[in-house]
Coordinates of C-alpha atoms and ligand atoms in Angstrom, one line a residue:
X145 CA 0.0 -0.1 0.1
X146 CA 1.8 3.3 -1.2
X147 CA 0.2 5.4 2.1
X148 CA 2.5 8.2 0.8
X149 CA 1.0 8.7 -2.5
X150 CA -2.5 8.4 -0.7
X151 CA -1.6 11.1 1.8
X152 CA -0.3 13.4 -1.0
X153 CA -3.5 12.6 -3.3
X154 CA -5.7 13.6 -0.3
X155 CA -3.9 16.6 0.7
X156 CA -5.9 19.0 2.4
X157 CA -8.4 16.4 3.9
X158 CA -8.5 15.8 7.7
X159 CA -6.0 12.6 8.0
X160 CA -4.9 10.7 11.2
X161 CA -2.1 8.6 11.3
X162 CA -1.2 8.7 14.9
X163 CA -0.9 4.8 15.5
X164 CA -2.6 4.9 18.8
X165 CA -5.7 7.0 17.5
X166 CA -5.8 5.0 14.3
X167 CA -6.2 1.6 16.5
X168 CA -8.7 3.3 18.5
X169 CA -10.8 4.2 15.4
X170 CA -10.1 0.7 14.1
X171 CA -12.3 -1.0 16.8
X172 CA -16.1 -1.4 17.5
X173 CA -17.7 -3.5 20.4
X174 CA -16.1 -6.9 19.1
X175 CA -14.9 -7.5 22.4
X176 CA -18.6 -8.5 23.5
X177 CA -17.6 -11.7 21.9
X178 CA -14.5 -13.6 23.8
X179 CA -14.1 -15.2 20.1
X180 CA -13.8 -12.2 18.2
X181 CA -11.9 -10.6 20.8
X182 CA -9.2 -13.2 20.2
X183 CA -9.3 -13.0 16.5
X184 CA -9.6 -9.4 16.1
X185 CA -7.5 -7.8 18.7
X186 CA -4.6 -6.8 16.7
X187 CA -6.8 -5.4 13.6
X188 CA -5.7 -2.0 12.9
X189 CA -6.2 0.6 10.1
X190 CA -3.3 2.5 8.6
X191 CA -5.1 6.0 8.4
X192 CA -8.1 7.7 9.5
X193 CA -9.8 9.9 6.9
X194 CA -12.5 12.3 8.0
X195 CA -14.3 13.7 4.9
X196 CA -16.7 16.8 5.7
X197 CA -18.8 16.7 2.3
X198 CA -19.9 13.9 -0.2
X199 CA -17.4 15.4 -2.7
X200 CA -14.4 14.7 -0.2
X201 CA -15.9 11.1 0.2
X202 CA -15.6 10.7 -3.7
X203 CA -11.9 11.9 -3.7
X204 CA -11.2 9.4 -1.1
X205 CA -12.7 6.6 -3.0
X206 CA -11.3 7.4 -6.3
X207 CA -7.7 7.7 -4.9
X208 CA -8.0 4.7 -2.8
X209 CA -9.4 2.9 -5.7
X210 CA -6.5 4.0 -8.0
X211 CA -3.7 3.0 -5.2
X212 CA -5.7 -0.6 -4.3
X213 CA -6.2 0.8 -0.7
X214 CA -9.0 -0.9 1.2
X215 CA -11.5 1.3 2.8
X216 CA -13.5 0.5 5.6
X217 CA -16.6 2.9 6.7
X218 CA -17.0 4.1 10.2
X219 CA -20.0 5.6 12.1
X220 CA -19.1 5.9 15.8
X221 CA -18.0 2.1 16.0
X222 CA -20.7 0.8 18.2
X223 CA -21.4 -2.4 16.3
X224 CA -20.8 -5.8 17.8
X225 CA -19.7 -8.0 15.2
X226 CA -16.2 -6.5 14.4
X227 CA -18.4 -5.0 11.5
X228 CA -16.1 -1.6 11.4
X229 CA -12.8 -3.3 12.1
X230 CA -10.5 -3.1 8.9
X231 CA -9.5 -6.6 8.5
X232 CA -6.9 -5.8 5.8
X233 CA -5.7 -2.3 7.0
X234 CA -6.0 0.6 4.9
X235 CA -8.2 3.5 5.2
X236 CA -10.8 3.9 8.1
X237 CA -13.4 6.2 6.4
X238 CA -15.0 8.0 9.4
X239 CA -18.4 9.5 8.4
X240 CA -18.9 11.4 11.8
X241 CA -18.7 14.8 10.1
X242 CA -21.4 14.2 7.5
X243 CA -24.0 15.1 10.0
X244 CA -26.1 17.8 8.8
X245 CA -29.9 17.5 9.1
X246 CA -30.9 18.6 5.9
X247 CA -34.6 18.5 5.9
X248 CA -37.8 17.5 8.0
X249 CA -41.2 17.4 6.8
X250 CA -44.3 15.6 7.7
X251 CA -43.3 11.9 7.9
X252 CA -39.8 12.2 6.6
X253 CA -36.3 13.3 7.7
X254 CA -33.3 13.6 5.5
X255 CA -29.7 14.0 6.8
X256 CA -26.1 12.8 6.5
X257 CA -25.1 9.4 7.6
X258 CA -22.9 10.7 10.4
X259 CA -26.0 12.1 12.4
X260 CA -26.3 10.6 15.8
X261 CA -30.0 9.2 16.2
X262 CA -30.8 11.4 19.3
X263 CA -29.7 14.3 17.6
X264 CA -32.0 13.7 14.5
X265 CA -34.9 13.2 17.2
X266 CA -34.1 16.4 18.8
X267 CA -34.2 18.2 15.6
X268 CA -37.3 16.2 14.5
X269 CA -39.2 16.9 17.8
X270 CA -38.5 20.7 18.0
X271 CA -39.4 21.1 14.5
X272 CA -42.9 18.9 14.4
X273 CA -42.9 16.6 17.3
X274 CA -42.0 13.7 15.1
X275 CA -39.3 11.0 15.9
X276 CA -37.5 8.1 14.5
X277 CA -39.8 5.0 14.1
X278 CA -37.2 2.9 15.7
X279 CA -33.5 3.0 17.3
X280 CA -31.0 0.7 18.4
X281 CA -30.4 1.0 22.6
X282 CA -27.3 2.9 21.4
X283 CA -29.6 5.9 20.6
X284 CA -27.3 8.5 22.1
X285 CA -24.0 7.5 20.4
X286 CA -24.7 5.6 17.2
X287 CA -25.2 7.1 13.8
X288 CA -27.8 6.7 11.6
X289 CA -25.6 5.4 8.6
X290 CA -23.9 2.8 10.7
X291 CA -27.4 1.8 12.1
X292 CA -28.6 1.3 8.4
X293 CA -25.4 -0.4 7.3
X294 CA -24.7 -2.5 10.6
X295 CA -27.8 -2.9 12.7
X296 CA -31.2 -4.4 12.4
X297 CA -33.6 -2.9 14.8
X298 CA -34.4 -2.2 18.6
X299 CA -36.7 0.4 20.2
X300 CA -40.0 0.9 18.3
X301 CA -39.6 -2.9 16.6
X302 CA -42.5 -3.5 18.6
X303 CA -44.6 -1.3 16.5
X304 CA -42.7 -1.1 13.2
X305 CA -40.7 -4.3 12.9
X306 CA -37.2 -3.9 11.7
X307 CA -34.9 -1.9 9.2
X308 CA -35.3 -4.8 6.8
X309 CA -38.8 -4.3 6.3
X310 CA -40.2 -2.4 3.6
X311 CA -40.9 1.3 4.5
X312 CA -38.4 1.7 7.5
X313 CA -35.9 3.5 5.3
X314 CA -37.2 5.6 2.5
X315 CA -34.1 6.6 0.5
X316 CA -30.2 6.1 0.6
X317 CA -27.6 8.0 -1.6
X318 CA -24.7 5.7 -2.1
X319 CA -21.2 6.4 -3.5
X320 CA -19.7 3.5 -5.3
X321 CA -15.8 2.5 -5.4
X322 CA -14.6 2.9 -8.8
X323 CA -12.2 4.9 -10.7
X324 CA -14.8 7.5 -11.1
X325 CA -17.1 6.8 -8.2
X326 CA -20.9 7.1 -9.2
X327 CA -23.5 8.4 -7.1
X328 CA -26.9 6.4 -6.8
X329 CA -29.9 7.2 -5.1
X330 CA -31.7 3.8 -3.9
X331 CA -35.2 3.5 -3.0
X332 CA -37.6 0.5 -2.7
X333 CA -36.0 -2.9 -3.5
X334 CA -32.9 -1.5 -4.2
X335 CA -32.2 -0.4 -0.4
X336 CA -31.8 -4.3 0.3
X337 CA -28.6 -4.1 -2.0
X338 CA -26.9 -1.8 1.1
X339 CA -28.7 -2.0 4.1
X340 CA -27.1 -4.4 6.7
X341 CA -24.2 -5.1 3.9
X342 CA -21.5 -3.7 6.7
X343 CA -20.5 -1.1 4.1
X344 CA -19.1 -3.6 1.7
X345 CA -21.5 -2.3 -1.1
X346 CA -20.8 1.5 -1.3
X347 CA -20.7 4.3 1.2
X348 CA -24.1 6.1 2.4
X349 CA -23.9 9.8 2.1
X350 CA -27.4 10.6 2.7
X351 CA -30.3 9.3 4.2
X352 CA -34.4 9.7 3.9
X353 CA -36.1 7.9 7.1
X354 CA -39.6 7.7 8.0
X355 CA -41.0 9.6 11.0
X356 CA -43.8 8.9 13.5
X357 CA -45.5 11.1 16.2
X358 CA -43.0 11.9 19.1
X359 CA -44.3 11.2 22.8
X360 CA -42.6 11.5 26.3
X361 CA -42.4 7.8 26.8
X362 CA -42.9 6.6 30.3
X363 CA -40.4 4.1 31.8
X364 CA -42.1 1.3 33.6
X365 CA -40.6 -1.9 35.3
X366 CA -43.2 -4.7 36.0
X367 CA -42.0 -7.2 38.7
X368 CA -43.0 -11.1 38.3
X369 CA -42.1 -14.0 40.6
X370 CA -41.2 -16.3 37.7
X371 CA -39.5 -15.4 34.3
X372 CA -42.3 -17.5 32.4
X373 CA -44.8 -14.9 34.2
X374 CA -42.7 -11.8 32.8
X375 CA -42.5 -13.5 29.4
X376 CA -46.1 -14.3 29.3
X377 CA -47.1 -10.8 30.3
X378 CA -44.7 -9.3 27.8
X379 CA -46.4 -11.0 25.0
X380 CA -49.9 -10.4 25.9
X381 CA -49.0 -6.7 26.4
X382 CA -47.4 -6.8 22.8
X383 CA -50.9 -8.1 21.6
X384 CA -53.0 -5.3 23.2
X385 CA -53.5 -3.3 20.2
X386 CA -55.1 0.0 21.9
X387 CA -51.7 0.5 24.1
X388 CA -49.0 2.2 22.7
X389 CA -45.8 1.0 23.7
X390 CA -42.1 1.3 22.3
X391 CA -40.4 -1.4 24.4
X392 CA -41.4 -4.6 26.1
X393 CA -38.4 -6.5 27.6
X394 CA -38.7 -9.4 29.8
X395 CA -35.5 -10.2 31.9
X396 CA -34.9 -13.2 34.2
X397 CA -34.0 -12.8 37.7
X398 CA -30.8 -12.4 38.7
X399 CA -29.8 -10.7 35.9
X400 CA -31.6 -7.0 37.0
X401 CA -30.8 -7.5 40.6
X402 CA -27.1 -8.2 39.7
X403 CA -26.4 -6.0 36.9
X404 CA -28.8 -3.0 37.1
X405 CA -27.2 -1.1 39.7
X406 CA -29.2 1.8 39.7
X407 CA -32.3 0.3 39.6
X408 CA -31.7 -2.6 42.2
X409 CA -33.3 -0.7 44.9
X410 CA -36.7 -0.9 43.0
X411 CA -36.3 -4.6 42.8
X412 CA -37.1 -7.6 45.0
X413 CA -34.9 -10.6 45.4
X414 CA -35.8 -13.5 42.7
X415 CA -37.9 -11.0 40.9
X416 CA -37.7 -11.3 37.0
X417 CA -39.0 -8.0 35.1
X418 CA -40.4 -6.6 32.0
X419 CA -39.1 -3.2 31.3
X420 CA -41.8 -1.0 29.4
X421 CA -41.8 2.4 27.6
X422 CA -45.4 3.3 27.3
X423 CA -47.0 6.6 25.8
X424 CA -48.3 8.9 28.4
X425 CA -51.9 8.8 27.1
X426 CA -51.8 4.9 27.4
X427 CA -50.5 4.9 30.8
X428 CA -53.7 4.5 33.0
X429 CA -55.2 1.8 30.5
X430 CA -51.5 0.0 30.7
X431 CA -51.4 -0.1 34.6
X432 CA -55.2 -1.6 34.7
X433 CA -54.0 -4.3 32.2
X434 CA -50.9 -4.7 34.1
X435 CA -52.9 -5.3 37.6
X436 CA -55.3 -7.6 35.7
X437 CA -52.3 -9.6 34.4
X438 CA -51.0 -9.9 37.9
X439 CA -47.8 -7.8 37.4
X440 CA -46.3 -5.6 40.2
X441 CA -45.4 -2.4 39.2
X442 CA -41.4 -2.1 40.6
X443 CA -41.0 1.6 39.0
X444 CA -43.0 3.9 37.3
X445 CA -41.2 7.4 36.2
X446 CA -44.6 9.0 36.1
X447 CA -45.2 8.6 39.9
X448 CA -41.5 8.2 41.0
X449 CA -39.9 10.9 43.2
X450 CA -37.2 13.4 41.7
X451 CA -34.7 11.6 44.2
X452 CA -35.5 8.3 42.8
X453 CA -35.2 9.3 39.2
X454 CA -31.7 10.9 39.6
X455 CA -29.1 9.0 37.7
X456 CA -31.2 6.4 36.3
X457 CA -30.7 5.5 32.8
X458 CA -33.5 5.2 30.5
X459 CA -35.5 1.9 30.3
X460 CA -34.0 1.4 26.8
X461 CA -30.7 1.3 28.3
X462 CA -31.6 -1.7 30.2
X463 CA -32.6 -3.4 27.0
X464 CA -31.3 -4.5 23.7
X465 CA -27.8 -4.7 23.8
X466 CA -27.3 -2.7 26.9
X467 CA -28.6 -5.7 29.1
X468 CA -25.2 -7.2 27.9
X469 CA -23.1 -4.3 28.3
X470 CA -24.3 -4.0 32.0
X471 CA -23.8 -7.5 33.0
X472 CA -20.4 -7.5 31.3
X473 CA -19.4 -4.4 33.3
X474 CA -20.1 -6.3 36.6
X475 CA -19.0 -9.8 35.3
X476 CA -16.5 -10.1 32.3
X477 CA -17.3 -13.8 31.8
X478 CA -20.6 -12.8 30.4
X479 CA -21.4 -13.0 26.8
X480 CA -24.4 -13.3 24.7
X481 CA -26.4 -14.8 22.0
X482 CA -29.0 -13.6 19.6
X483 CA -31.8 -15.6 18.7
X484 CA -35.3 -15.7 17.1
X485 CA -38.3 -17.8 18.8
X486 CA -40.6 -17.9 15.8
X487 CA -44.0 -17.1 15.8
X488 CA -46.5 -18.6 16.8
X489 CA -44.6 -20.9 19.2
X490 CA -42.5 -18.2 20.7
X491 CA -43.7 -18.6 24.2
X492 CA -43.3 -22.6 24.3
X493 CA -39.9 -22.1 22.8
X494 CA -39.0 -19.5 25.1
X495 CA -40.1 -21.8 28.0
X496 CA -38.0 -24.8 26.7
X497 CA -34.9 -23.1 25.8
X498 CA -35.0 -21.2 29.3
X499 CA -35.1 -24.5 31.2
X500 CA -32.1 -26.0 29.1
X501 CA -29.3 -24.3 30.5
X502 CA -29.8 -23.2 34.2
X503 CA -27.1 -21.1 35.7
X504 CA -25.5 -20.6 32.3
X505 CA -27.8 -19.0 30.0
X506 CA -30.1 -16.3 31.2
X507 CA -33.2 -15.4 29.1
X508 CA -33.6 -11.7 27.9
X509 CA -36.5 -11.3 25.3
X510 CA -37.3 -8.4 23.1
X511 CA -40.8 -8.3 21.9
X512 CA -41.4 -7.3 18.2
X513 CA -43.7 -7.1 15.5
X514 CA -42.6 -9.4 12.6
X515 CA -44.6 -9.5 9.1
X516 CA -47.7 -8.5 11.2
X517 CA -47.1 -10.9 14.0
X518 CA -46.1 -10.4 17.7
X519 CA -42.9 -12.6 18.3
X520 CA -39.6 -12.2 20.2
X521 CA -36.1 -11.9 19.9
X522 CA -33.6 -13.6 22.4
X523 CA -30.6 -11.6 23.6
X524 CA -29.9 -14.1 26.0
X525 CA -26.8 -13.5 28.2
X526 CA -24.4 -16.7 28.3
X527 CA -21.8 -17.5 31.2
X528 CA -18.6 -17.9 28.8
X529 CA -16.6 -21.3 29.4
X530 CA -15.3 -22.4 26.1
X531 CA -15.6 -21.6 22.4
X532 CA -16.7 -25.3 21.9
X533 CA -19.3 -25.0 24.8
X534 CA -20.7 -21.6 23.0
X535 CA -21.0 -23.6 19.6
X536 CA -23.0 -26.4 21.4
X537 CA -25.3 -23.9 23.0
X538 CA -25.7 -22.5 19.3
X539 CA -26.5 -25.8 17.9
X540 CA -28.9 -26.8 20.8
X541 CA -30.7 -23.3 20.1
X542 CA -31.0 -24.3 16.1
X543 CA -31.9 -27.8 16.5
X544 CA -35.0 -26.7 18.8
X545 CA -36.1 -24.5 15.9
X546 CA -34.6 -21.2 17.4
X547 CA -32.4 -19.3 14.7
X548 CA -29.2 -17.9 16.1
X549 CA -27.8 -14.6 14.7
X550 CA -24.3 -15.3 15.8
X551 CA -22.4 -12.2 17.3
X552 CA -19.4 -14.4 17.6
X553 CA -18.5 -14.2 13.9
X554 CA -17.3 -11.2 11.9
X555 CA -19.0 -12.2 8.3
X556 CA -22.4 -11.3 6.9
X557 CA -23.4 -14.9 6.5
X558 CA -22.2 -16.3 9.5
X559 CA -23.5 -13.4 11.7
X560 CA -27.0 -14.4 10.4
X561 CA -27.9 -14.5 6.9
X562 CA -27.1 -18.5 6.4
X563 CA -27.0 -17.8 2.8
X564 CA -25.4 -15.7 0.3
X565 CA -27.6 -12.8 -0.4
X566 CA -27.3 -12.9 -4.2
X567 CA -28.4 -9.4 -4.6
X568 CA -25.8 -7.9 -2.6
X569 CA -23.2 -9.8 -4.2
X570 CA -24.2 -8.8 -7.6
X571 CA -24.3 -5.2 -6.5
X572 CA -20.9 -5.6 -5.2
X573 CA -19.7 -6.6 -8.5
X574 CA -20.9 -3.2 -9.8
X575 CA -20.2 -1.1 -7.0
X576 CA -16.9 -2.4 -5.8
X577 CA -15.4 -4.2 -8.5
X578 CA -11.7 -4.5 -6.8
X579 CA -13.4 -5.6 -3.6
X580 CA -11.7 -2.7 -1.7
X581 CA -14.8 -1.9 0.7
X582 CA -14.5 -3.3 4.2
X583 CA -12.7 -6.6 2.8
X584 CA -13.3 -10.0 4.8
X585 CA -16.8 -9.6 5.7
X586 CA -18.7 -11.1 2.8
X587 CA -17.9 -14.7 2.4
X588 CA -19.5 -15.1 -0.9
X589 CA -16.9 -12.3 -2.4
X590 CA -13.8 -13.8 -0.8
X591 CA -14.8 -17.6 -1.5
X592 CA -17.7 -18.4 -3.5
X593 CA -17.1 -22.3 -2.6
X594 CA -16.9 -21.7 0.8
X595 CA -19.1 -24.3 2.6
X596 CA -20.2 -22.3 5.5
X597 CA -22.4 -25.3 6.5
X598 CA -19.6 -27.0 7.3
X599 CA -19.7 -26.0 11.0
X600 CA -16.1 -24.6 10.4
X601 CA -15.4 -20.8 11.1
X602 CA -14.4 -18.9 7.9
X603 CA -11.1 -17.3 8.5
X604 CA -10.6 -14.4 6.3
X605 CA -7.1 -14.7 4.3
X606 CA -6.4 -11.1 4.8
X607 CA -6.8 -11.3 8.7
X608 CA -4.2 -14.1 8.7
X609 CA -1.9 -12.0 6.8
X610 CA -1.7 -9.0 8.9
Ligands
FAD1200 C1 -24.7 -1.5 24.1 C2 -25.0 -1.5 22.6 C3 -26.3 -2.1 22.3 C4 -26.7 -2.2 21.1 N1 -28.0 -2.4 20.7 C5 -28.4 -2.4 19.5 C6 -29.9 -2.4 18.9 O1 -30.7 -2.2 19.7 N2 -30.2 -2.8 17.6 C7 -29.3 -2.8 16.8 O2 -29.5 -2.9 15.6 N3 -28.0 -2.8 17.0 C8 -27.5 -2.4 18.4 N4 -26.2 -2.6 18.7 C9 -25.2 -2.3 17.8 C10 -24.6 -0.7 17.1 O3 -24.7 -0.2 17.9 C11 -25.7 -0.4 15.9 O4 -26.4 -1.3 15.0 C12 -25.6 1.0 15.6 O5 -26.7 1.6 15.1 C13 -24.4 1.1 14.8 O6 -23.9 2.4 14.4 P1 -22.7 2.9 14.4 O7 -22.7 4.4 14.0 O8 -21.8 2.6 15.7 O9 -21.9 2.2 13.2 P2 -20.5 1.5 13.2 O10 -20.3 0.4 14.3 O11 -19.5 2.4 13.2 O12 -20.8 0.7 11.8 C14 -21.6 -0.4 11.5 C15 -21.4 -0.9 10.3 O13 -21.8 -0.2 9.2 C16 -20.8 0.3 8.4 N5 -21.0 1.8 8.1 C17 -21.0 2.8 9.0 N6 -21.2 4.0 8.3 C18 -21.2 3.6 7.0 C19 -21.8 4.6 6.0 N7 -22.1 5.9 6.1 N8 -21.9 3.9 4.6 C20 -21.7 2.6 4.6 N9 -21.6 1.4 5.4 C21 -21.3 2.4 6.7 C22 -19.5 -0.1 9.3 O14 -18.4 -0.2 8.1 C23 -20.1 -1.3 9.9 O15 -19.8 -2.4 9.0 C24 -25.7 -2.5 20.0 C25 -24.4 -2.2 20.3 C26 -24.1 -1.8 21.7 C27 -22.7 -2.1 21.9

């Protein structure tokens, strides 16, 4: 890699080559996984380039294409799969400064990919009492471009499903990695070429997202004597069409007591919980429903005293992958697995899998609406012992009909797709003919003959070489 020539070509752009800073910007939350930690700990880019405009992005891509330098885009690096880690080195393309909110209108917002999700909502709320339909629990730190290229769903998915669903992204502007980069406007079916493609198919330089009515969501923790009590309640609440919620998260004891340090005082020993965000106008009906279902209100932000609320994280920062983060802060031996409990057997599957690994796997569910049906994902905590045992737990979930989206793998296919996405692969041939965008993340590109059902983990050659 002729980095000196690259720096000359990019003269005038913001470039960082301090080894420590470059390494820091080459990381994401891969360390949640003991497997990825072992495999990726040494990974680093060579330069961080921070463009301020789309024209600067085009300059970087054209220069890197000419010199054969890999480019790995980065939002704010909160992904979990090593998605934003440059396995072949080269340029880390930091998109944080493309963060302009361009336009807000009824039902839509247009902004740069580097805009932080909470900042987008602040702007749309102030403009016209609107907010994004869904966001990850990393709402306060993650970028919208990183969410689209690396995330899947989160808070709000109980109403709107995931990012993969039609209508949850309106339009993306994408720049290709060619001698003369093209600027493409993608809508409808074409969006699937770049969503959840880890930035392997082009750089997103503008997004247009749908909005919904904004509310001052009320955080409530509902307590139950058993985990299945919390799970059944979560399912029933999600099925109440008249009650507007944004988050329904059952979590098994002793997770809340051990790891939710600031909420511990509200919880009884052995109590499993369901964390809920409910719209203020639905609160009375929600409380009546909860009473009828036998739930105990452990915490209600609408009636809590100011001194009780002081320093409490929002409910969504107990949920989705923040549950894992809180556990890891207390017990570094904890990791996690993401699973789906398919509709219509979700509760029976939850009960079966919850009983299978006592003291080793702790259930944590997120209720979502998928293709019109209520079901749940698991982001279950796992007390890690060995990689072999982790693989065995994955196998047992899958054999019992619960697909795993494996957060201990850095490739798109092994992380959940389980098959080559033919549309994404065909588009990559067009948009990145030299395979320079985030190399090593798409098995189908690196090794079309690879049998990823073999049970072996794919090892990217470029990773071994560095
Ligand atoms: C505590 C915690 C909780 C989380 N909760 C959730 C959750 O609820 N739901 C969820 O879906 N995820 C969740 N995540 C994962 C992650 O936080 C989100 O997906 C987040 O939206 C990623 O945004 P980012 O800016 O950090 O992206 P990054 O990590 O920087 O990038 C993610 C991927 O997108 C690519 N990329 C970034 N910007 C662009 C661009 N402009 N063009 C093309 N490619 C690009 C990167 O190369 C990388 O492959 C969680 C992670 C943590 C650590």
